[in-house]
């Protein structure tokens, strides 16, 4: 059965919880300091998913002129498959539109089928590939775009 959650703007007090999600979900996580600096930097906007007062997912987007660049969307493994990633991504899309973006871009590991399926479900298409872009392990990056 689906769980109840809400997606809202991230607050400074969410930083520790978001950092834990980064650590759980990525082999090369953002440091707490990088997250904190990005959080305080206006072109960035972060959203969190909250379930019973716990932060269980988050996503971030960086606005450059008329383009939104998604940094990450991540959901704690035990909460996946409940529509949380989809809800965070839609929040990012709505936010980017409201900021006047005409396009959203992102990159992801070539083997990341769950994320690719999520982005395709929301209308993103593959527009390129950066060979050996990622480390730990080395892997190609797939570039995806969505026109708003
Ligand atoms: C990618 C991720 C954010 C998806 O979050 P989630 O909350 O589990 O996703 P949702 O439940 O909202 O699923 C939405 C859609 O994503 C796709 N999807 C999600 N998990 C999937 C899986 N394991 N296999 C295939 N497709 C999957 C499906 O299209 C799904 O739609 P459907 O339920 O109608 O089939 C999550 O797997 C995650 O945190 N992964 C680790 C971090 C990461 O790799 N982030 C992306 C890099 S930027």
Coordinates of N, CA, C and O and ligand atoms in Angstrom, one line a residue:
X1 N 0.9 -1.2 0.0 CA 0.0 0.0 0.0 C 0.9 1.2 0.0 O 1.9 1.3 0.7
X2 N 0.5 2.3 -0.8 CA 1.3 3.5 -0.9 C 1.3 4.2 0.5 O 0.4 4.1 1.3
X3 N 2.4 4.9 0.8 CA 2.6 5.6 2.0 C 2.2 7.1 1.9 O 2.3 7.6 0.8
X4 N 1.9 7.7 3.0 CA 1.6 9.2 2.9 C 3.0 9.9 3.0 O 3.8 9.6 3.9
X5 N 3.1 10.9 2.2 CA 4.3 11.8 2.3 C 3.9 13.2 1.7 O 2.9 13.3 0.9
X6 N 4.7 14.2 2.0 CA 4.5 15.5 1.4 C 5.9 15.9 0.8 O 6.9 15.5 1.3
X7 N 5.8 16.7 -0.2 CA 7.1 17.3 -0.8 C 7.0 18.8 -0.6 O 6.0 19.4 -0.9
X8 N 8.1 19.3 0.0 CA 8.1 20.7 0.3 C 9.5 21.3 0.1 O 10.5 20.5 -0.1
X9 N 9.7 22.6 0.1 CA 11.0 23.2 0.1 C 11.9 22.7 1.2 O 11.4 22.6 2.4
X10 N 13.1 22.5 1.0 CA 14.0 22.1 2.0 C 14.3 23.3 3.0 O 14.4 24.4 2.5
X11 N 14.5 22.9 4.2 CA 14.9 23.9 5.2 C 16.3 23.6 5.7 O 16.8 22.5 5.5
X12 N 16.9 24.6 6.3 CA 18.3 24.4 6.8 C 18.4 23.3 7.7 O 19.3 22.5 7.8
X13 N 17.4 23.1 8.5 CA 17.4 22.1 9.6 C 17.2 20.7 8.9 O 17.4 19.6 9.6
X14 N 17.0 20.6 7.6 CA 16.9 19.3 7.0 C 18.3 18.8 6.5 O 18.4 17.7 6.0
X15 N 19.3 19.7 6.6 CA 20.6 19.4 6.0 C 21.2 18.0 6.4 O 21.6 17.2 5.6
X16 N 21.1 17.7 7.7 CA 21.7 16.5 8.2 C 21.0 15.3 7.6 O 21.6 14.3 7.1
X17 N 19.7 15.3 7.5 CA 18.9 14.2 7.0 C 19.2 14.0 5.5 O 19.3 12.9 5.0
X18 N 19.3 15.1 4.8 CA 19.6 15.1 3.3 C 21.0 14.5 3.1 O 21.2 13.7 2.2
X19 N 21.9 14.9 4.0 CA 23.3 14.4 3.8 C 23.3 12.8 4.0 O 23.9 12.1 3.3
X20 N 22.5 12.3 4.9 CA 22.4 10.9 5.2 C 21.8 10.2 3.9 O 22.3 9.1 3.6
X21 N 20.9 10.8 3.2 CA 20.3 10.2 2.0 C 21.4 10.2 0.9 O 21.6 9.2 0.3
X22 N 22.2 11.3 0.8 CA 23.3 11.3 -0.1 C 24.2 10.2 0.1 O 24.6 9.4 -0.8
X23 N 24.6 10.0 1.4 CA 25.5 8.9 1.7 C 25.0 7.5 1.4 O 25.7 6.7 1.0
X24 N 23.7 7.4 1.6 CA 23.1 6.0 1.4 C 23.0 5.8 -0.1 O 23.1 4.6 -0.5
X25 N 22.7 6.8 -0.9 CA 22.3 6.6 -2.3 C 23.4 6.7 -3.3 O 23.3 6.2 -4.4
X26 N 24.6 7.3 -3.0 CA 25.6 7.6 -4.0 C 26.9 7.1 -3.6 O 27.3 7.3 -2.4
X27 N 27.7 6.6 -4.6 CA 29.1 6.1 -4.3 C 30.0 7.3 -4.1 O 31.0 7.2 -3.4
X28 N 29.7 8.4 -4.7 CA 30.5 9.7 -4.5 C 29.5 10.7 -4.0 O 29.0 11.6 -4.8
X29 N 29.1 10.7 -2.7 CA 28.1 11.7 -2.3 C 28.7 13.1 -2.2 O 29.9 13.3 -2.0
X30 N 27.8 14.1 -2.2 CA 28.2 15.4 -1.9 C 28.6 15.5 -0.4 O 28.0 14.8 0.4
X31 N 29.6 16.3 -0.1 CA 30.0 16.5 1.3 C 28.9 17.4 1.9 O 28.1 18.1 1.2
X32 N 28.9 17.3 3.2 CA 27.9 18.1 4.0 C 28.1 19.6 3.7 O 27.2 20.4 3.5
X33 N 29.4 20.0 3.5 CA 29.8 21.4 3.3 C 29.3 21.8 1.9 O 28.7 22.9 1.7
X34 N 29.5 20.9 0.9 CA 29.0 21.3 -0.5 C 27.5 21.5 -0.5 O 26.9 22.4 -1.1
X35 N 26.8 20.5 0.2 CA 25.4 20.6 0.3 C 24.9 21.9 0.9 O 24.0 22.6 0.4
X36 N 25.6 22.2 2.0 CA 25.2 23.4 2.8 C 25.5 24.7 1.9 O 24.6 25.6 1.9
X37 N 26.6 24.7 1.2 CA 26.9 25.9 0.4 C 25.9 26.0 -0.7 O 25.4 27.1 -1.0
X38 N 25.5 24.9 -1.4 CA 24.6 24.9 -2.5 C 23.2 25.4 -1.9 O 22.5 26.2 -2.5
X39 N 22.8 24.9 -0.7 CA 21.6 25.2 -0.2 C 21.4 26.7 0.1 O 20.4 27.3 -0.1
X40 N 22.6 27.4 0.4 CA 22.5 28.8 0.7 C 22.7 29.7 -0.6 O 22.7 30.9 -0.5
X41 N 22.8 29.0 -1.7 CA 23.1 29.8 -3.0 C 21.8 29.8 -3.8 O 21.3 28.8 -4.2
X42 N 21.4 31.1 -4.0 CA 20.0 31.3 -4.6 C 19.7 30.5 -5.8 O 18.5 29.9 -5.9
X43 N 20.5 30.3 -6.8 CA 20.1 29.6 -8.0 C 19.7 28.2 -7.8 O 19.1 27.5 -8.6
X44 N 20.2 27.6 -6.6 CA 19.8 26.3 -6.3 C 18.4 26.3 -5.6 O 18.1 27.2 -4.8
X45 N 17.7 25.2 -5.8 CA 16.5 25.0 -5.0 C 16.4 23.5 -4.7 O 16.5 22.7 -5.6
X46 N 16.2 23.2 -3.4 CA 16.1 21.8 -3.0 C 14.7 21.5 -2.5 O 14.1 22.4 -1.8
X47 N 14.2 20.3 -2.7 CA 12.9 19.9 -2.2 C 13.2 18.6 -1.4 O 14.1 17.8 -1.7
X48 N 12.4 18.4 -0.4 CA 12.5 17.2 0.4 C 11.1 16.5 0.4 O 10.0 17.2 0.4
X49 N 11.1 15.2 0.6 CA 9.9 14.4 0.8 C 9.9 14.0 2.3 O 10.9 13.5 2.8
X50 N 8.8 14.3 2.9 CA 8.7 14.0 4.4 C 7.6 13.0 4.6 O 6.5 13.1 4.1
X51 N 8.0 12.0 5.4 CA 7.0 10.9 5.8 C 7.1 10.8 7.4 O 8.2 10.5 7.9
X52 N 6.0 11.0 8.0 CA 5.9 11.0 9.5 C 7.1 11.7 10.1 O 7.8 11.2 11.0
X53 N 7.3 12.9 9.7 CA 8.3 13.9 10.2 C 9.8 13.4 9.9 O 10.7 14.0 10.4
X54 N 9.9 12.4 9.0 CA 11.2 12.0 8.6 C 11.5 12.4 7.2 O 10.6 12.2 6.3
X55 N 12.7 12.8 6.9 CA 13.0 13.1 5.5 C 13.5 11.8 4.8 O 14.4 11.2 5.2
X56 N 12.7 11.5 3.8 CA 13.0 10.2 3.1 C 13.5 10.3 1.7 O 13.8 9.3 1.0
X57 N 13.5 11.5 1.2 CA 13.9 11.7 -0.2 C 14.2 13.2 -0.4 O 13.7 14.1 0.3
X58 N 15.0 13.5 -1.5 CA 15.2 14.9 -1.8 C 15.6 15.0 -3.2 O 16.0 14.0 -3.9
X59 N 15.6 16.3 -3.7 CA 16.0 16.5 -5.1 C 16.4 18.0 -5.2 O 15.9 18.8 -4.4
X60 N 17.4 18.3 -6.1 CA 17.8 19.7 -6.2 C 17.9 20.1 -7.7 O 18.1 19.2 -8.6
X61 N 17.7 21.4 -7.9 CA 17.8 21.9 -9.3 C 18.5 23.2 -9.3 O 18.3 24.0 -8.3
X62 N 19.3 23.5 -10.3 CA 20.1 24.7 -10.4 C 19.6 25.5 -11.6 O 19.6 24.9 -12.7
X63 N 19.2 26.7 -11.4 CA 18.7 27.5 -12.5 C 19.8 28.3 -13.1 O 20.5 29.1 -12.5
X64 N 20.0 28.1 -14.5 CA 20.9 29.0 -15.2 C 20.1 29.6 -16.4 O 19.7 28.9 -17.3
X65 N 19.9 30.9 -16.3 CA 19.1 31.6 -17.3 C 17.8 30.9 -17.5 O 17.0 30.8 -16.5
X66 N 17.5 30.4 -18.7 CA 16.2 29.7 -18.9 C 16.2 28.2 -18.8 O 15.4 27.5 -19.4
X67 N 17.2 27.7 -18.1 CA 17.4 26.2 -18.0 C 17.5 25.8 -16.6 O 18.2 26.4 -15.8
X68 N 16.9 24.7 -16.2 CA 17.0 24.1 -14.9 C 17.9 22.9 -15.1 O 17.7 22.0 -16.0
X69 N 18.9 22.7 -14.2 CA 19.8 21.6 -14.2 C 19.6 20.8 -12.9 O 19.9 21.2 -11.9
X70 N 19.1 19.6 -13.1 CA 18.8 18.7 -11.9 C 20.1 18.1 -11.5 O 20.9 17.6 -12.2
X71 N 20.4 18.3 -10.2 CA 21.6 17.7 -9.6 C 21.4 16.2 -9.3 O 22.0 15.3 -9.8
X72 N 20.5 16.0 -8.4 CA 20.2 14.7 -7.9 C 18.7 14.6 -7.5 O 18.1 15.6 -7.0
X73 N 18.2 13.4 -7.6 CA 17.0 13.0 -6.9 C 17.3 11.7 -6.3 O 17.8 10.8 -6.9
X74 N 17.0 11.6 -5.0 CA 17.3 10.4 -4.3 C 16.3 10.1 -3.2 O 15.8 11.0 -2.5
X75 N 16.0 8.8 -3.1 CA 15.0 8.3 -2.1 C 15.6 7.2 -1.3 O 16.3 6.3 -1.9
X76 N 15.5 7.2 0.0 CA 16.0 6.2 0.9 C 15.5 4.8 0.3 O 14.3 4.7 0.0
X77 N 16.4 3.8 0.3 CA 16.1 2.6 -0.4 C 14.8 1.9 0.2 O 14.0 1.4 -0.6
X78 N 14.6 2.0 1.5 CA 13.4 1.4 2.1 C 12.1 2.1 1.7 O 11.0 1.6 2.0
X79 N 12.2 3.3 1.1 CA 11.0 4.0 0.8 C 10.7 4.1 -0.7 O 9.8 4.8 -1.2
X80 N 11.6 3.4 -1.5 CA 11.4 3.5 -3.0 C 10.2 2.7 -3.4 O 9.7 1.8 -2.7
X81 N 9.7 3.1 -4.6 CA 8.6 2.4 -5.2 C 7.2 2.9 -4.7 O 6.2 2.2 -4.9
X82 N 7.3 4.1 -4.0 CA 6.0 4.6 -3.5 C 5.6 5.9 -4.2 O 4.8 6.7 -3.6
X83 N 6.3 6.2 -5.3 CA 5.9 7.5 -6.0 C 6.6 8.7 -5.5 O 6.3 9.8 -5.9
X84 N 7.6 8.5 -4.6 CA 8.2 9.7 -4.0 C 9.2 10.4 -5.0 O 9.1 11.6 -5.1
X85 N 10.0 9.6 -5.7 CA 10.9 10.2 -6.7 C 10.1 10.9 -7.7 O 10.4 12.0 -8.2
X86 N 9.0 10.3 -8.2 CA 8.1 10.9 -9.2 C 7.6 12.3 -8.7 O 7.5 13.3 -9.4
X87 N 7.1 12.3 -7.4 CA 6.6 13.5 -6.8 C 7.6 14.6 -6.7 O 7.4 15.8 -7.0
X88 N 8.9 14.2 -6.3 CA 9.9 15.2 -6.2 C 10.3 15.8 -7.6 O 10.4 17.0 -7.8
X89 N 10.3 14.9 -8.6 CA 10.7 15.3 -9.9 C 9.6 16.3 -10.4 O 9.9 17.3 -11.1
X90 N 8.3 16.0 -10.2 CA 7.3 16.9 -10.7 C 7.3 18.2 -9.9 O 7.0 19.3 -10.5
X91 N 7.7 18.2 -8.7 CA 7.9 19.5 -8.0 C 9.0 20.3 -8.6 O 8.9 21.5 -8.8
X92 N 10.1 19.6 -9.0 CA 11.2 20.3 -9.7 C 10.8 20.9 -11.0 O 11.1 22.0 -11.4
X93 N 10.0 20.1 -11.7 CA 9.5 20.6 -13.0 C 8.6 21.8 -12.9 O 8.8 22.8 -13.5
X94 N 7.7 21.7 -11.9 CA 6.8 22.9 -11.7 C 7.5 24.1 -11.2 O 7.3 25.2 -11.7
X95 N 8.5 23.9 -10.3 CA 9.3 25.0 -9.9 C 10.1 25.7 -11.0 O 10.1 26.9 -11.2
X96 N 10.7 24.8 -11.9 CA 11.5 25.3 -13.0 C 10.6 26.1 -14.0 O 11.0 27.2 -14.5
X97 N 9.4 25.6 -14.2 CA 8.5 26.3 -15.1 C 8.1 27.7 -14.5 O 8.2 28.7 -15.2
X98 N 7.9 27.7 -13.2 CA 7.5 29.0 -12.5 C 8.6 30.0 -12.5 O 8.4 31.2 -12.5
X99 N 9.9 29.5 -12.6 CA 11.0 30.3 -12.7 C 11.3 30.8 -14.1 O 12.3 31.5 -14.4
X100 N 10.5 30.3 -15.1 CA 10.7 30.8 -16.5 C 11.6 29.9 -17.3 O 12.0 30.2 -18.4
X101 N 11.9 28.7 -16.8 CA 12.8 27.7 -17.5 C 12.0 27.2 -18.8 O 10.8 27.0 -18.7
X102 N 12.7 27.0 -19.8 CA 12.1 26.4 -21.0 C 12.6 25.0 -21.2 O 12.1 24.3 -22.1
X103 N 13.6 24.6 -20.4 CA 14.2 23.3 -20.6 C 14.8 22.8 -19.2 O 15.2 23.6 -18.4
X104 N 14.7 21.5 -19.0 CA 15.4 20.9 -17.8 C 16.4 19.9 -18.4 O 16.1 19.1 -19.3
X105 N 17.6 19.9 -17.8 CA 18.6 18.9 -18.2 C 19.1 18.1 -17.0 O 19.0 18.6 -15.9
X106 N 19.7 17.0 -17.3 CA 20.3 16.2 -16.2 C 21.3 15.2 -16.8 O 21.3 15.0 -18.0
X107 N 22.0 14.6 -16.0 CA 22.9 13.5 -16.4 C 22.8 12.4 -15.4 O 22.6 12.6 -14.2
X108 N 22.9 11.1 -15.8 CA 22.9 10.0 -14.9 C 23.7 8.9 -15.4 O 24.1 8.9 -16.6
X109 N 24.1 8.0 -14.5 CA 24.9 6.8 -14.9 C 24.1 6.0 -15.9 O 22.9 5.7 -15.8
X110 N 24.9 5.5 -16.9 CA 24.3 4.7 -18.0 C 23.5 3.4 -17.5 O 22.5 3.0 -18.0
X111 N 24.0 2.9 -16.4 CA 23.4 1.6 -15.8 C 22.2 1.9 -14.9 O 21.6 1.0 -14.4
X112 N 21.9 3.2 -14.7 CA 20.9 3.5 -13.7 C 19.4 3.4 -14.3 O 18.8 4.4 -14.5
X113 N 19.0 2.2 -14.4 CA 17.7 2.0 -15.1 C 16.5 2.5 -14.3 O 15.6 3.1 -15.0
X114 N 16.5 2.4 -13.0 CA 15.3 3.0 -12.3 C 15.2 4.5 -12.5 O 14.1 5.0 -12.8
X115 N 16.3 5.2 -12.4 CA 16.3 6.7 -12.6 C 15.9 7.0 -14.1 O 15.1 7.9 -14.3
X116 N 16.5 6.3 -15.0 CA 16.2 6.5 -16.4 C 14.7 6.4 -16.7 O 14.1 7.2 -17.4
X117 N 14.1 5.3 -16.1 CA 12.7 5.0 -16.3 C 11.9 6.2 -15.7 O 10.9 6.6 -16.2
X118 N 12.3 6.6 -14.5 CA 11.6 7.8 -13.8 C 11.6 9.0 -14.8 O 10.6 9.6 -15.0
X119 N 12.8 9.3 -15.3 CA 12.9 10.5 -16.1 C 12.1 10.4 -17.4 O 11.4 11.3 -17.9
X120 N 12.2 9.2 -18.0 CA 11.4 8.9 -19.2 C 9.9 9.0 -19.0 O 9.1 9.6 -19.8
X121 N 9.5 8.5 -17.8 CA 8.0 8.6 -17.5 C 7.6 10.1 -17.4 O 6.4 10.4 -17.7
X122 N 8.5 11.0 -17.1 CA 8.2 12.4 -17.0 C 8.5 13.2 -18.2 O 8.6 14.4 -18.2
X123 N 8.9 12.5 -19.3 CA 9.0 13.1 -20.6 C 10.4 13.5 -21.0 O 10.6 14.2 -22.0
X124 N 11.4 13.1 -20.2 CA 12.8 13.4 -20.6 C 13.2 12.4 -21.7 O 12.8 11.2 -21.7
X125 N 14.1 12.9 -22.6 CA 14.6 12.1 -23.6 C 16.2 12.2 -23.6 O 16.7 13.2 -23.3
X126 N 16.8 11.1 -24.1 CA 18.3 11.1 -24.1 C 18.7 12.0 -25.2 O 18.3 11.9 -26.4
X127 N 19.7 12.9 -24.9 CA 20.2 13.8 -26.0 C 21.7 13.6 -26.2 O 22.3 14.3 -27.0
X128 N 22.4 12.8 -25.3 CA 23.8 12.6 -25.5 C 24.4 11.7 -24.5 O 23.7 11.1 -23.7
X129 N 25.7 11.5 -24.6 CA 26.4 10.6 -23.7 C 27.8 11.1 -23.5 O 28.5 11.6 -24.5
X130 N 28.3 11.1 -22.3 CA 29.7 11.6 -22.0 C 30.5 10.3 -21.5 O 30.2 9.8 -20.4
X131 N 31.4 9.8 -22.4 CA 32.1 8.6 -22.0 C 32.9 8.7 -20.8 O 33.6 9.8 -20.5
X132 N 32.9 7.7 -19.9 CA 33.7 7.6 -18.7 C 33.6 8.9 -17.8 O 34.6 9.3 -17.2
X133 N 32.5 9.4 -17.7 CA 32.3 10.7 -17.0 C 32.3 10.5 -15.5 O 32.9 11.3 -14.7
X134 N 31.8 9.3 -15.0 CA 31.7 9.1 -13.6 C 32.9 8.3 -13.1 O 33.5 7.6 -13.9
X135 N 33.2 8.4 -11.8 CA 34.2 7.6 -11.2 C 33.5 6.7 -10.1 O 32.3 7.0 -9.7
X136 N 34.3 5.7 -9.6 CA 33.8 4.9 -8.5 C 32.4 4.3 -8.7 O 31.5 4.5 -8.0
X137 N 32.2 3.4 -9.7 CA 33.1 3.0 -10.8 C 33.0 4.0 -12.0 O 32.1 4.7 -12.1
X138 N 34.1 3.8 -12.8 CA 34.0 4.6 -14.0 C 32.9 4.2 -14.9 O 32.6 3.0 -15.0
X139 N 32.1 5.1 -15.4 CA 30.9 4.8 -16.2 C 30.5 6.0 -17.1 O 30.8 7.1 -16.7
X140 N 29.9 5.7 -18.2 CA 29.4 6.8 -19.1 C 28.2 7.5 -18.4 O 27.5 6.9 -17.7
X141 N 28.1 8.8 -18.7 CA 26.9 9.6 -18.3 C 26.0 9.7 -19.5 O 26.4 9.9 -20.6
X142 N 24.7 9.5 -19.2 CA 23.7 9.7 -20.2 C 23.1 11.1 -19.9 O 22.8 11.5 -18.8
X143 N 23.0 12.0 -21.0 CA 22.5 13.3 -20.8 C 21.0 13.3 -21.3 O 20.7 12.7 -22.4
X144 N 20.1 13.8 -20.5 CA 18.7 13.8 -20.8 C 18.1 15.3 -20.7 O 18.6 16.0 -19.9
X145 N 17.2 15.6 -21.5 CA 16.5 16.9 -21.6 C 15.0 16.7 -21.6 O 14.5 15.7 -22.1
X146 N 14.4 17.7 -21.1 CA 12.9 17.9 -21.2 C 12.6 19.3 -21.6 O 13.0 20.2 -20.8
X147 N 11.9 19.5 -22.7 CA 11.4 20.9 -23.0 C 10.1 21.2 -22.2 O 9.3 20.3 -22.2
X148 N 10.1 22.4 -21.7 CA 8.9 22.7 -20.8 C 7.9 23.5 -21.7 O 8.2 24.1 -22.6
Ligands
LIG1 C1 15.6 6.8 -9.0 C2 14.8 6.9 -7.7 C3 15.0 8.4 -7.2 C4 13.4 6.6 -7.9 O1 12.6 6.9 -6.7 P1 11.3 6.1 -6.3 O2 10.6 6.9 -5.3 O3 11.6 4.7 -6.0 O4 10.5 6.2 -7.7 P2 8.9 6.2 -7.9 O5 8.3 5.2 -6.9 O6 8.4 7.6 -7.8 O7 8.7 5.6 -9.3 C5 8.4 6.4 -10.4 C6 8.8 5.7 -11.7 O8 10.2 5.5 -11.7 C7 10.5 4.3 -12.4 N1 11.1 3.4 -11.5 C8 11.3 3.5 -10.1 N2 12.0 2.5 -9.6 C9 12.2 1.6 -10.6 C10 12.9 0.4 -10.7 N3 13.4 -0.2 -9.7 N4 13.0 -0.2 -11.9 C11 12.4 0.4 -13.0 N5 11.8 1.6 -13.0 C12 11.7 2.2 -11.8 C13 9.2 3.8 -12.9 O9 9.0 4.3 -14.2 C14 8.2 4.4 -11.9 O10 6.9 4.5 -12.4 P3 5.8 3.3 -12.2 O11 5.7 3.1 -10.8 O12 4.6 3.8 -12.9 O13 6.5 2.1 -12.9 C15 15.4 5.9 -6.6 O14 15.5 4.7 -7.2 C16 16.7 6.3 -6.0 O15 16.8 7.1 -5.1 N6 17.8 5.8 -6.6 C17 19.2 6.1 -6.1 C18 19.6 7.5 -6.4 C19 19.7 7.7 -7.8 O16 20.2 7.0 -8.6 N7 19.1 8.9 -8.3 C20 19.1 9.3 -9.7 C21 20.3 9.9 -10.1 S1 20.1 11.6 -10.4

